[in-house]
Coordinates of C-alpha atoms and ligand atoms in Angstrom, one line a residue:
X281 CA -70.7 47.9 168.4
X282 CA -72.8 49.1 171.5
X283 CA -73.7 52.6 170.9
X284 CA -72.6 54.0 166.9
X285 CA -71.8 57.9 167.8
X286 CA -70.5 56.5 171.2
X287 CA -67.0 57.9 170.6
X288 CA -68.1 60.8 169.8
X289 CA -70.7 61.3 172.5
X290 CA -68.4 60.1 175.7
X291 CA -65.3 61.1 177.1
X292 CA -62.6 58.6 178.4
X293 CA -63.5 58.1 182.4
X294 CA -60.1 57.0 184.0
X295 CA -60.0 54.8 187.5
X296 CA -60.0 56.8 190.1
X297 CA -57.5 55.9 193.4
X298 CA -57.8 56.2 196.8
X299 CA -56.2 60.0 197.8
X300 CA -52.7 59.8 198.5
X301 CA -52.6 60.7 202.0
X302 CA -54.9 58.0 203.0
X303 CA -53.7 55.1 200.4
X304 CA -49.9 55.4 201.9
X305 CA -50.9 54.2 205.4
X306 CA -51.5 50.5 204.3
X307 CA -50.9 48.0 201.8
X308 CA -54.2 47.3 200.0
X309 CA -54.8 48.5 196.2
X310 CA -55.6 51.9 195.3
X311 CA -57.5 51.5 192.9
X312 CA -61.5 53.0 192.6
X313 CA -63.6 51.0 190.7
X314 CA -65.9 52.9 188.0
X315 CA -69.7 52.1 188.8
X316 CA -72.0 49.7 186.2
X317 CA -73.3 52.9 184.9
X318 CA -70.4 54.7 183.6
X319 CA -68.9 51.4 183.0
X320 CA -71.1 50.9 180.0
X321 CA -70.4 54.2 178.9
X322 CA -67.1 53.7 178.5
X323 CA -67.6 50.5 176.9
X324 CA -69.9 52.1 174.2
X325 CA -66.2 54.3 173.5
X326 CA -65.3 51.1 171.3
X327 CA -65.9 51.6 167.5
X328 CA -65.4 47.7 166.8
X329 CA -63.3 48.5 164.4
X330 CA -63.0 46.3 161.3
X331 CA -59.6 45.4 162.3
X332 CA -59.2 45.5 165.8
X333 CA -55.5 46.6 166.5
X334 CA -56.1 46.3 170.2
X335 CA -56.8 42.4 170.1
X336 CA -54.4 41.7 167.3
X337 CA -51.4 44.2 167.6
X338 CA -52.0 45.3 171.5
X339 CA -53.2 42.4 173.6
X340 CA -50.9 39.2 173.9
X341 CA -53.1 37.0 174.5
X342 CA -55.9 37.7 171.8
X343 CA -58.5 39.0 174.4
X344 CA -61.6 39.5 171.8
X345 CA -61.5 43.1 173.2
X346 CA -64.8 44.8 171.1
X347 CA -66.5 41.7 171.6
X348 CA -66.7 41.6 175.0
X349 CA -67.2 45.5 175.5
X350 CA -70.5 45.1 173.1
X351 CA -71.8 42.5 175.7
X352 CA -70.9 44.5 178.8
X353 CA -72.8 47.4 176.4
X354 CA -75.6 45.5 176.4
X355 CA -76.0 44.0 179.7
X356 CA -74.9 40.5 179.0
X357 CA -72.2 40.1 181.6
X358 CA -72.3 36.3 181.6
X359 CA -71.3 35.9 178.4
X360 CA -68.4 38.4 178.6
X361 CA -67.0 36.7 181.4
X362 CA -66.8 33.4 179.5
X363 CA -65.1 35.0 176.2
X364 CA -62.7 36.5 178.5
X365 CA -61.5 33.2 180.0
X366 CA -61.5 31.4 176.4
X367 CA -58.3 33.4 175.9
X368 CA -57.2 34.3 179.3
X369 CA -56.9 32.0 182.3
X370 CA -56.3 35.4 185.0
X371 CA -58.5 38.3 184.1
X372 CA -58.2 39.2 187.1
X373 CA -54.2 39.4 187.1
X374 CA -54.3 41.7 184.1
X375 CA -56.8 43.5 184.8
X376 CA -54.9 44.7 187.6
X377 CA -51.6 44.8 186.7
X378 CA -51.6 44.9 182.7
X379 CA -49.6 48.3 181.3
X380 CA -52.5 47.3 178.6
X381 CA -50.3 47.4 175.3
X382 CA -54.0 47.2 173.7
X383 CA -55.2 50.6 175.0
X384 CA -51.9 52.2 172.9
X385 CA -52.9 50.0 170.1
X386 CA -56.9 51.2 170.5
X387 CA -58.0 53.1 166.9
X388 CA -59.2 55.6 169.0
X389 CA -55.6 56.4 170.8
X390 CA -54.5 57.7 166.9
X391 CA -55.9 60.8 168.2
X392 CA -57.9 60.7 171.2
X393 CA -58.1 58.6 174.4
X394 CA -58.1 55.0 173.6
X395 CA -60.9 53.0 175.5
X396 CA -60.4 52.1 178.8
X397 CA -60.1 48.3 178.3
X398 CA -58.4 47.4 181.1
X399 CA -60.6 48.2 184.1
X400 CA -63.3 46.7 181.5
X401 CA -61.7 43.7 182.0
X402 CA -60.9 43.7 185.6
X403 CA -64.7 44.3 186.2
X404 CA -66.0 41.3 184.1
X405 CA -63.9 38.9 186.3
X406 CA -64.6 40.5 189.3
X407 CA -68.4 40.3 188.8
X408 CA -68.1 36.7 187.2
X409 CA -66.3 35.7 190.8
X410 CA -69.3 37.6 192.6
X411 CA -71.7 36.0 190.6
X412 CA -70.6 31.9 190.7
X413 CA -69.8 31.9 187.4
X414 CA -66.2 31.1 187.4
X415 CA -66.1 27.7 188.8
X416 CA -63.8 24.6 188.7
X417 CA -63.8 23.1 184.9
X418 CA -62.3 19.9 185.6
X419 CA -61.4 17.7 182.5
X420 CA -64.0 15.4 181.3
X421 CA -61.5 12.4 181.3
X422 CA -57.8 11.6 182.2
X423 CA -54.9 10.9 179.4
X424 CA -53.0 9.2 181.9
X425 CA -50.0 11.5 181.4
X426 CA -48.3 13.4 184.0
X427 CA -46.1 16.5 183.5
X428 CA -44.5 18.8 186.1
X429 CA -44.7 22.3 186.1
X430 CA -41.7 24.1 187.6
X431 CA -42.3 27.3 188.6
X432 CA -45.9 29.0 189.9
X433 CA -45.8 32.2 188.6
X434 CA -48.1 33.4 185.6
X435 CA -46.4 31.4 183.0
X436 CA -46.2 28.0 185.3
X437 CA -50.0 28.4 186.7
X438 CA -51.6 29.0 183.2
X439 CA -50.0 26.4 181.6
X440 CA -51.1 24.1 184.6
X441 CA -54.5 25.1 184.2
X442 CA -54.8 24.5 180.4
X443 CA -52.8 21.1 180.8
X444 CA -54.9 19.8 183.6
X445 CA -58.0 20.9 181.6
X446 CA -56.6 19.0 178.8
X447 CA -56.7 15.7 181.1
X448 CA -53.0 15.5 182.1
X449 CA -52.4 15.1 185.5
X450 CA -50.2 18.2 186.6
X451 CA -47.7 19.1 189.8
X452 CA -46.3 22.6 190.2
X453 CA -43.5 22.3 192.0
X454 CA -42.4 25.7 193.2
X455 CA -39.0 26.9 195.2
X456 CA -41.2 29.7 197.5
X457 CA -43.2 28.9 200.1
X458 CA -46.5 30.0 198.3
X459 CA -47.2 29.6 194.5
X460 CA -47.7 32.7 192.7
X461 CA -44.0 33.9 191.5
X462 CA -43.4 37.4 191.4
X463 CA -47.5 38.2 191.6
X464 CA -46.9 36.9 195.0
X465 CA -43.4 38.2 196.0
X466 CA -42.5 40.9 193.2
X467 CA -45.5 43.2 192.6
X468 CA -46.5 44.6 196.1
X469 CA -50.2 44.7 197.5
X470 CA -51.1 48.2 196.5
X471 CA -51.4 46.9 192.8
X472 CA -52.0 43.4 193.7
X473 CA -53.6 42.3 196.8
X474 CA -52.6 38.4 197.6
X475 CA -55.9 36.9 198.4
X476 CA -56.9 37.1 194.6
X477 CA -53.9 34.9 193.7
X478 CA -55.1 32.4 196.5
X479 CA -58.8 32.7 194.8
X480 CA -57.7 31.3 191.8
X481 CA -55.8 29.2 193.1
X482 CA -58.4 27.1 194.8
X483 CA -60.6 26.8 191.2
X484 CA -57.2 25.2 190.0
X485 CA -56.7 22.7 193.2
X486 CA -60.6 21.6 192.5
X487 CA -59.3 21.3 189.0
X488 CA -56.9 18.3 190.1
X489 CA -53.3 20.5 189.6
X490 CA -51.2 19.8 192.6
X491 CA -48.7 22.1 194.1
X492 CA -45.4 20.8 195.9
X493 CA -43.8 24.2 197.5
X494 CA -41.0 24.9 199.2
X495 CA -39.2 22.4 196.8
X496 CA -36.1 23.5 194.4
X497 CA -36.3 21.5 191.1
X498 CA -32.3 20.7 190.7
X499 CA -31.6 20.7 193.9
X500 CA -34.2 19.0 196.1
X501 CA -35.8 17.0 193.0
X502 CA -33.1 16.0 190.5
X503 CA -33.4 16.2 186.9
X504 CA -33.1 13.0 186.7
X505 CA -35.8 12.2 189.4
X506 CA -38.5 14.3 187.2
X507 CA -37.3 12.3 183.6
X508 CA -38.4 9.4 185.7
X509 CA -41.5 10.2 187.1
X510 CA -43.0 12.4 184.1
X511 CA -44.2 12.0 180.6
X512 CA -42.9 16.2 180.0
X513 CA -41.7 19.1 182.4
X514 CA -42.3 22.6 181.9
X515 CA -39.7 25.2 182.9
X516 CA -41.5 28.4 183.8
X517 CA -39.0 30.0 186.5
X518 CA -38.8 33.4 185.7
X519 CA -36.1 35.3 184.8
X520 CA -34.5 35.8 187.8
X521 CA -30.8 36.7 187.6
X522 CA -31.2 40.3 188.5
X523 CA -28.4 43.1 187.0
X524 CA -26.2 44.2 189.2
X525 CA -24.1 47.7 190.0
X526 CA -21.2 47.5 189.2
X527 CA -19.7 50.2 191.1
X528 CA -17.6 50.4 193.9
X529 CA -19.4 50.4 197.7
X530 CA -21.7 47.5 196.1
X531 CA -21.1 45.2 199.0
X532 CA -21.9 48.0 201.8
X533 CA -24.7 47.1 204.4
X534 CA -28.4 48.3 203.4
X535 CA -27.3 48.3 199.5
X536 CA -30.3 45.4 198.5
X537 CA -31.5 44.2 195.2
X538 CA -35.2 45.2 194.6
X539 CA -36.5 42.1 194.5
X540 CA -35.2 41.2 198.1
X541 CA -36.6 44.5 199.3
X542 CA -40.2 44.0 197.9
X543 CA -40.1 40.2 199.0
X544 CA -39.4 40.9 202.5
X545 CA -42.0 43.6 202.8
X546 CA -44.7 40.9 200.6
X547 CA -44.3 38.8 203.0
X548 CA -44.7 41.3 206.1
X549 CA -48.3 41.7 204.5
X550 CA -48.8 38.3 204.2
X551 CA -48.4 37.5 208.1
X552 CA -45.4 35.3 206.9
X553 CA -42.1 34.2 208.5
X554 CA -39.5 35.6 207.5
X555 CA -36.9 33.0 208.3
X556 CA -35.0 35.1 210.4
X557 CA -33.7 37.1 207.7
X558 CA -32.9 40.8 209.1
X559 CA -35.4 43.3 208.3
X560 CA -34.5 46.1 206.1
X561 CA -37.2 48.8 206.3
X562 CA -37.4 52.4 204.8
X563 CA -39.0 54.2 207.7
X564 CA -37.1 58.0 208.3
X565 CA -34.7 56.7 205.8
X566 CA -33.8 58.6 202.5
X567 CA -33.9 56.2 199.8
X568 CA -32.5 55.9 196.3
X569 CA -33.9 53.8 193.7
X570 CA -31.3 52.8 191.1
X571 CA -33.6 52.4 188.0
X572 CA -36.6 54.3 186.5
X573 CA -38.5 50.8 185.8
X574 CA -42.2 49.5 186.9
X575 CA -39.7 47.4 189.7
X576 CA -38.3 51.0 190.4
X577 CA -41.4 52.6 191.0
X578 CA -43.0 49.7 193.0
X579 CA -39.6 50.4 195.4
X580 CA -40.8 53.9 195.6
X581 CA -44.2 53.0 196.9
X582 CA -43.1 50.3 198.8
X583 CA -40.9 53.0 201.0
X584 CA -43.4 55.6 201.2
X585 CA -45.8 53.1 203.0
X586 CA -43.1 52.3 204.9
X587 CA -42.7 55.8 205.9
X588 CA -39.5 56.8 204.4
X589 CA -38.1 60.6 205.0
X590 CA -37.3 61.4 201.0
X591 CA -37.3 59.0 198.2
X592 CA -35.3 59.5 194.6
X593 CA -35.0 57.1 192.0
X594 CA -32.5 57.6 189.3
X595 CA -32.3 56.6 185.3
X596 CA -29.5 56.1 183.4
X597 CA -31.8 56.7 180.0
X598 CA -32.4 60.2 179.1
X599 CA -36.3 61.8 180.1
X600 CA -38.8 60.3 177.6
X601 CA -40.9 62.4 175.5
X602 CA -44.5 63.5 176.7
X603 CA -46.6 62.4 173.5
X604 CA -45.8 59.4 171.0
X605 CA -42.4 60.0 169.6
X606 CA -41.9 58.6 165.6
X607 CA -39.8 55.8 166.7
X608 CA -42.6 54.0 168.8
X609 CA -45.3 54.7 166.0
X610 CA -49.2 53.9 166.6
X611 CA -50.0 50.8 167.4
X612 CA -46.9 49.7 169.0
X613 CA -46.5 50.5 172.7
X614 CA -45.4 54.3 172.8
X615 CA -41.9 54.9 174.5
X616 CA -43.3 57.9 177.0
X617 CA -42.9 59.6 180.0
X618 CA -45.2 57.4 182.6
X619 CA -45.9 58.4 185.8
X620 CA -47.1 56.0 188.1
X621 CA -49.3 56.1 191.1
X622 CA -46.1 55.7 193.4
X623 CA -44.6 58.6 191.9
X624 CA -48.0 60.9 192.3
X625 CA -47.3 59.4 196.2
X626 CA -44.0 61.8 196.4
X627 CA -40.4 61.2 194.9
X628 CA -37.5 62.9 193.3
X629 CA -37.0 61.4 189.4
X630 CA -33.5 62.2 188.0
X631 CA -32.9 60.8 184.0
X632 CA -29.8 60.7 182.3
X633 CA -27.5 59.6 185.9
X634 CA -25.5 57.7 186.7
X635 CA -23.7 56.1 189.8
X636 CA -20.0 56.1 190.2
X637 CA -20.0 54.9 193.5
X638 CA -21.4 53.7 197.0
X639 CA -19.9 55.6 200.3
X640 CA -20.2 54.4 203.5
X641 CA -19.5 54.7 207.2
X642 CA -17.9 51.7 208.8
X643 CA -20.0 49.6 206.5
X644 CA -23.2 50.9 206.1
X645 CA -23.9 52.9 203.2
X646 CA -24.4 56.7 203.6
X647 CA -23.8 58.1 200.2
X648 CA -24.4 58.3 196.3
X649 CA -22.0 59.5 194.1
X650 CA -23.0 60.3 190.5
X651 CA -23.1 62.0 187.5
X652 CA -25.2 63.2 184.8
X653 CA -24.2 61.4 181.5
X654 CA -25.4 62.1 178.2
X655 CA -26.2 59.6 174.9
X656 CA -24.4 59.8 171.6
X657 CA -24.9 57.6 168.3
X658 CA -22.0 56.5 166.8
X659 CA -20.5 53.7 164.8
X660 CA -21.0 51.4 167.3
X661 CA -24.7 52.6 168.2
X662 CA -25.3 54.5 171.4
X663 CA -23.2 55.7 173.6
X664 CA -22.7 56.8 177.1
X665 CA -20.7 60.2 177.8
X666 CA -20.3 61.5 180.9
X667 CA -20.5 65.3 181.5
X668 CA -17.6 66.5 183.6
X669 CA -18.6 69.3 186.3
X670 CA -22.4 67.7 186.6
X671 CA -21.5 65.0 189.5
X672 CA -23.7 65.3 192.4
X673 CA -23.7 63.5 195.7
X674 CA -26.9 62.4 197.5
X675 CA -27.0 61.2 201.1
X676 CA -28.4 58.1 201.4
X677 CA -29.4 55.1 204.3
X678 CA -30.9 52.7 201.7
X679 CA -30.2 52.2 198.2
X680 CA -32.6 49.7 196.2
X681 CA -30.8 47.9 192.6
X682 CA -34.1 47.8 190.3
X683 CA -32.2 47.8 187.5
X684 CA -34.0 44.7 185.8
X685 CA -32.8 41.5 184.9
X686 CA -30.6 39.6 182.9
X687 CA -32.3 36.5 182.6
X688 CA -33.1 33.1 184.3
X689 CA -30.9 31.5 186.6
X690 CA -28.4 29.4 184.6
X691 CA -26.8 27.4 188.0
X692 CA -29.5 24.8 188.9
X693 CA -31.6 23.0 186.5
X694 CA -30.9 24.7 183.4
X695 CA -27.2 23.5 183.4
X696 CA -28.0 20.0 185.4
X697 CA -30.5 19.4 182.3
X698 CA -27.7 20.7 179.4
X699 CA -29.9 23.1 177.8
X700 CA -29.1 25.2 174.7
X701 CA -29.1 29.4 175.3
X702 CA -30.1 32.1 173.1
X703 CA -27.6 34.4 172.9
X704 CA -29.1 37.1 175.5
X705 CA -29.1 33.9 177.8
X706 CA -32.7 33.0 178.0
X707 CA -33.6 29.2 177.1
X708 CA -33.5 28.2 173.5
X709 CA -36.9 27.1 172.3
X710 CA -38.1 25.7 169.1
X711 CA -42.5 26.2 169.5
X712 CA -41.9 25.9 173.1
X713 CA -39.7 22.5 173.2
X714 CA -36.0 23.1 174.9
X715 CA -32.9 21.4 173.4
X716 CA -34.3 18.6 175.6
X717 CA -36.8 16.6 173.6
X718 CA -39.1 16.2 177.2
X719 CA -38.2 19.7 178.5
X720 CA -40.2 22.6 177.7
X721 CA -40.4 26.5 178.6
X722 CA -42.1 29.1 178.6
X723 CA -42.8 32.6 180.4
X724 CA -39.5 35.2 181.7
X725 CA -37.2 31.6 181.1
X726 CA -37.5 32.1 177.6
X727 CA -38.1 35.8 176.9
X728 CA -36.1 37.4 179.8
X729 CA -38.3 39.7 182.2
X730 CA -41.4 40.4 180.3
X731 CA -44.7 40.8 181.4
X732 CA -47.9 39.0 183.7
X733 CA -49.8 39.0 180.4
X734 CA -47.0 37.7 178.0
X735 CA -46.2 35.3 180.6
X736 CA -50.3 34.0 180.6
X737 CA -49.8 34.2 177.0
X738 CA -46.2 31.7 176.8
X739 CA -47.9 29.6 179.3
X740 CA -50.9 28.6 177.3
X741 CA -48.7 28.1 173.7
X742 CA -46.9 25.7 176.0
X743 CA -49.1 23.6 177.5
X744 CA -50.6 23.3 173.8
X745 CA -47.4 21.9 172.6
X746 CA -46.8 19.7 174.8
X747 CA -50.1 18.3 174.9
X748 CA -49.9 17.7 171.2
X749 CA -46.4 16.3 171.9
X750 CA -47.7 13.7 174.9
X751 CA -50.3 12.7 172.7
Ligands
FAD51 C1 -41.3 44.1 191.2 C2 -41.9 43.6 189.9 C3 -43.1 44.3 189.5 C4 -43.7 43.9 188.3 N1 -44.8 44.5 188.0 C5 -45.5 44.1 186.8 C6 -46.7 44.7 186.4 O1 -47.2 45.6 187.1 N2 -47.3 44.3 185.3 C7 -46.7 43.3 184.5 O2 -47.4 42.9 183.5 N3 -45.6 42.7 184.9 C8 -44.9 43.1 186.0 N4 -43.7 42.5 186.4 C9 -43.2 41.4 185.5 C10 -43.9 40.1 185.7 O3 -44.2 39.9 187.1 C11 -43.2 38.9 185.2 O4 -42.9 39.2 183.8 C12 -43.9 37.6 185.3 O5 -44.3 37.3 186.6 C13 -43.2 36.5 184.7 O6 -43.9 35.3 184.9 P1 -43.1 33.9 184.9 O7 -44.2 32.9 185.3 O8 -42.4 33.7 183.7 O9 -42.0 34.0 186.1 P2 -42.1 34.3 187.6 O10 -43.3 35.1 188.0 O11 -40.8 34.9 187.9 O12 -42.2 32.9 188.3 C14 -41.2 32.0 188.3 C15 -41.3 31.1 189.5 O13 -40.4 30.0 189.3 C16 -39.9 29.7 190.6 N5 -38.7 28.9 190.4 C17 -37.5 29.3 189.8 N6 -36.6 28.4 189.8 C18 -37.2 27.3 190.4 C19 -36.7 26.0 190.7 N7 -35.5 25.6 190.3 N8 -37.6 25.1 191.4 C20 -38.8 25.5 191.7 N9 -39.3 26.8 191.5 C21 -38.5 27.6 190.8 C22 -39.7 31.0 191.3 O14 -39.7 30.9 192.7 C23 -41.0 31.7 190.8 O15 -42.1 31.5 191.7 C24 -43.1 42.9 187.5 C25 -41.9 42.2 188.0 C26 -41.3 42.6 189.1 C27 -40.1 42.0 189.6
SF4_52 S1 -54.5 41.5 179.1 FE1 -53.5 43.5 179.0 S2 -53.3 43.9 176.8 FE2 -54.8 42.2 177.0 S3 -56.8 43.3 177.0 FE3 -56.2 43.0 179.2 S4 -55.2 45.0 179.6 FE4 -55.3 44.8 177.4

């Protein structure tokens, strides 16, 4: 424990952002980083508390949260920056992008302002890059096993690194033209600038992984072709069936998944080609954004940048609570009203809608019809009822589906390779290993759309299985 009374002495010192006006005429991250000075303050915040709730209850992959704040207390930076990466291969990722389940689970979060772990974190990696002192581990010797990764998001890269590490020679194959998953094409710039994928990325290619993109494992590689050629695969590919509306007017022009929106703009950033797929853009448009989620709100300040003319995003669940309600009880992550930076960027919130249906002219979409709905418990659990007299019409030129997803995509590899389901259709896994002896998963594939952190976290029990299991 840095500083005993430190709790006491110093407030919580939140990131600050870049203001509005001037963050919503570009793409790059918001985000104001605290300086070295009142870093250390708020690092001194931590009580080390005999049993730390925010590394056992809150953070998924076991960062060792008061250790690392006592060394960044005490100057020794090097040394936090190598705990960090013994439980976590992208700092860096989190640190940007975390909703940081370990600052709800902080002691000090009971009743106060839990310590403001996060941005902790994102400054240790960020000054171990600056510094040289995350460099290229490669492993001491080779086991002469091979497996193949499939799938380069945060689940597929971590387990790649620790595998390769481990000695196993490792090949991501991935269906997008860059690795990354949705880090890359999902989450836009504003919270994650790209080049710090491509950063890490380069420590792992001097680490021996090799990355095959642009290649679809069931389609352009058979599963047959990868039994032959590898000791073990690794599914990590997301959970990418999104939900759809299932309301009439579905089908009219400029009605887009989310993920399609974000992708196309993603890769406008990126200087990339967009195949010559049409581009759908927000500018003097009024938007609505079907679901109240983080995808939701990453719509909403992906169309202000664009320059849309009015945004609203709409929620079928009713408003949450401002403070921890009794059913989301400290240390589990509080079901609350969040407001994110895209919101504070301008947006109409409605909770407790719902869309009855899309109207258009000729085909393009020009309207929202919907209605206010409320939520009963009965027999069969909750309810929806809607509230006659309460529909409402909004007119619309671009309505964005964030309404999450259901889980990965079954067509493809899953079905080629026969494997069992859960029952919310996620991939059946026994400690990582598929219904398929030589097949296992991890990430979104096997929980359904998750989390960057939970994904690093799947990623790394998997490699460790099937390391045990190729040896
Ligand atoms: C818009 C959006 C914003 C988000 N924001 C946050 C956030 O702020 N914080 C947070 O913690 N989480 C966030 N998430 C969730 C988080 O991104 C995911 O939980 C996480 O990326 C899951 O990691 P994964 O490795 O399991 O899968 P993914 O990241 O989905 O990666 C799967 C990869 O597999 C590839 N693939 C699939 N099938 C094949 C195949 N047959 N052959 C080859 N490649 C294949 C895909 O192209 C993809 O690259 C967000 C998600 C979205 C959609
Ligand atoms: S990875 Fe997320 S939960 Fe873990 S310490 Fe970082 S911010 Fe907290």
């Amino acid at each position: 424990m840095g500083e005993l009374r430190g709790f006491l002495k110093y407030r919580r010192q939140d990131v600050g952002h870049r203001p509005v006006e001037r963050r919503v005429i570009d793409f790059n991250e918001i985000d104001l980083p605290l300086t070295p000075d009142d870093l250390r303050r708020q690092a001194a915040r931590c009580m080390n508390c005999g049993i730390p709730f925010c590394h056992g209850a809150g953070c998924p992959v076991d960062n060792l949260i008061p250790d690392f704040n006592d060394l960044i207390y005490h100057d020794r930076w090097e040394a936090a920056c190598r705990l960090l990466h013994s439980t976590n291969n992208f700092p860096e990722f989190t640190g940007r992008v975390c909703p940081a389940p370990c600052e709800a689970a902080c002691t000090l979060a009971v009743n106060d302002d839990p310590v403001l772990i996060r941005h902790i974190e994102l400054q240790i990696v960020e000054r171990g890059f600056k510094e040289g002192w995350i460099r290229p581990q490669p492993a001491a010797s080779k086991s002469g096993k091979r497996v193949a990764v499939i799938g380069s998001g945060p689940a597929g890269l971590a387990a790649a690194q620790q595998l390769a590490r481990a000695g196993h020679s490792v090949l991501v194959i991935e269906q997008d033209e860059r690795p990354g998953g949705m880090l890359r094409y999902g989450i836009p710039d504003f919270k994650l600038e790209k080049w710090v994928i491509d950063r890490r990325l380069e420590q792992m290619r001097e680490e021996g992984v090799e990355f095959q993109t642009g290649v679809t494992a069931g389609e352009d590689v058979s599963a047959r072709y990868l039994r032959r050629r590898f000791d073990g695969v690794l599914l990590a590919m997301g959970a990418r069936q999104p939900r759809n509306l299932d309301a009439p007017g579905r089908d009219l022009d400029n009605v887009l998944f989310a993920m399609d929106y974000l992708t196309m703009q993603n890769k406008i950033s990126a200087g990339q080609d967009l195949g010559g797929a049409k581009v759908v853009s927000a500018k003097d448009k009024t938007v609505v954004v079907i679901g109240g989620g983080d995808t939701g709100s990453d719509c909403v300040g992906t169309a202000r940048r664009q320059g849309a003319k009015a945004i609203h995003q709409l929620e079928i669940l009713p408003r949450p609570p401002e403070t921890r309600p009794p059913d989301t009880p400290w240390p589990t992550w509080p079901r609350i009203m969040r407001t994110s930076s895209s919101h504070e960027e301008g947006c109409e919130r409605r909770w407790s809608v719902m869309t009855e249906r899309l109207g258009g002219t000729e085909v393009r979409v020009s309207d929202l019809h919907g209605i206010e709905v409320e939520w009963v418990k009965g027999s069969k659990g909750w309810q929806i009822k809607e509230l006659p007299g309460t529909e409402f019409v909004i007119k619309t030129d671009l309505v964005l589906l964030a309404m999450g997803f259901v889980h990965v995509t079954h067509t493809g590899l899953v079905e080629k390779l026969g494997l069992s389901l859960d029952d919310r259709g996620n991939v059946l896994v026994n400690n990582c290993q598929t219904s398929v002896p030589w097949v296992f998963a991890a990430g979104d594939t096997v929980s359904g759309a998750s989390l960057v952190v939970r994904a690093i976290a799947s990623g790394r029990q998997a490699a460790a299985a099937i390391d045990r299991w190729l040896r």
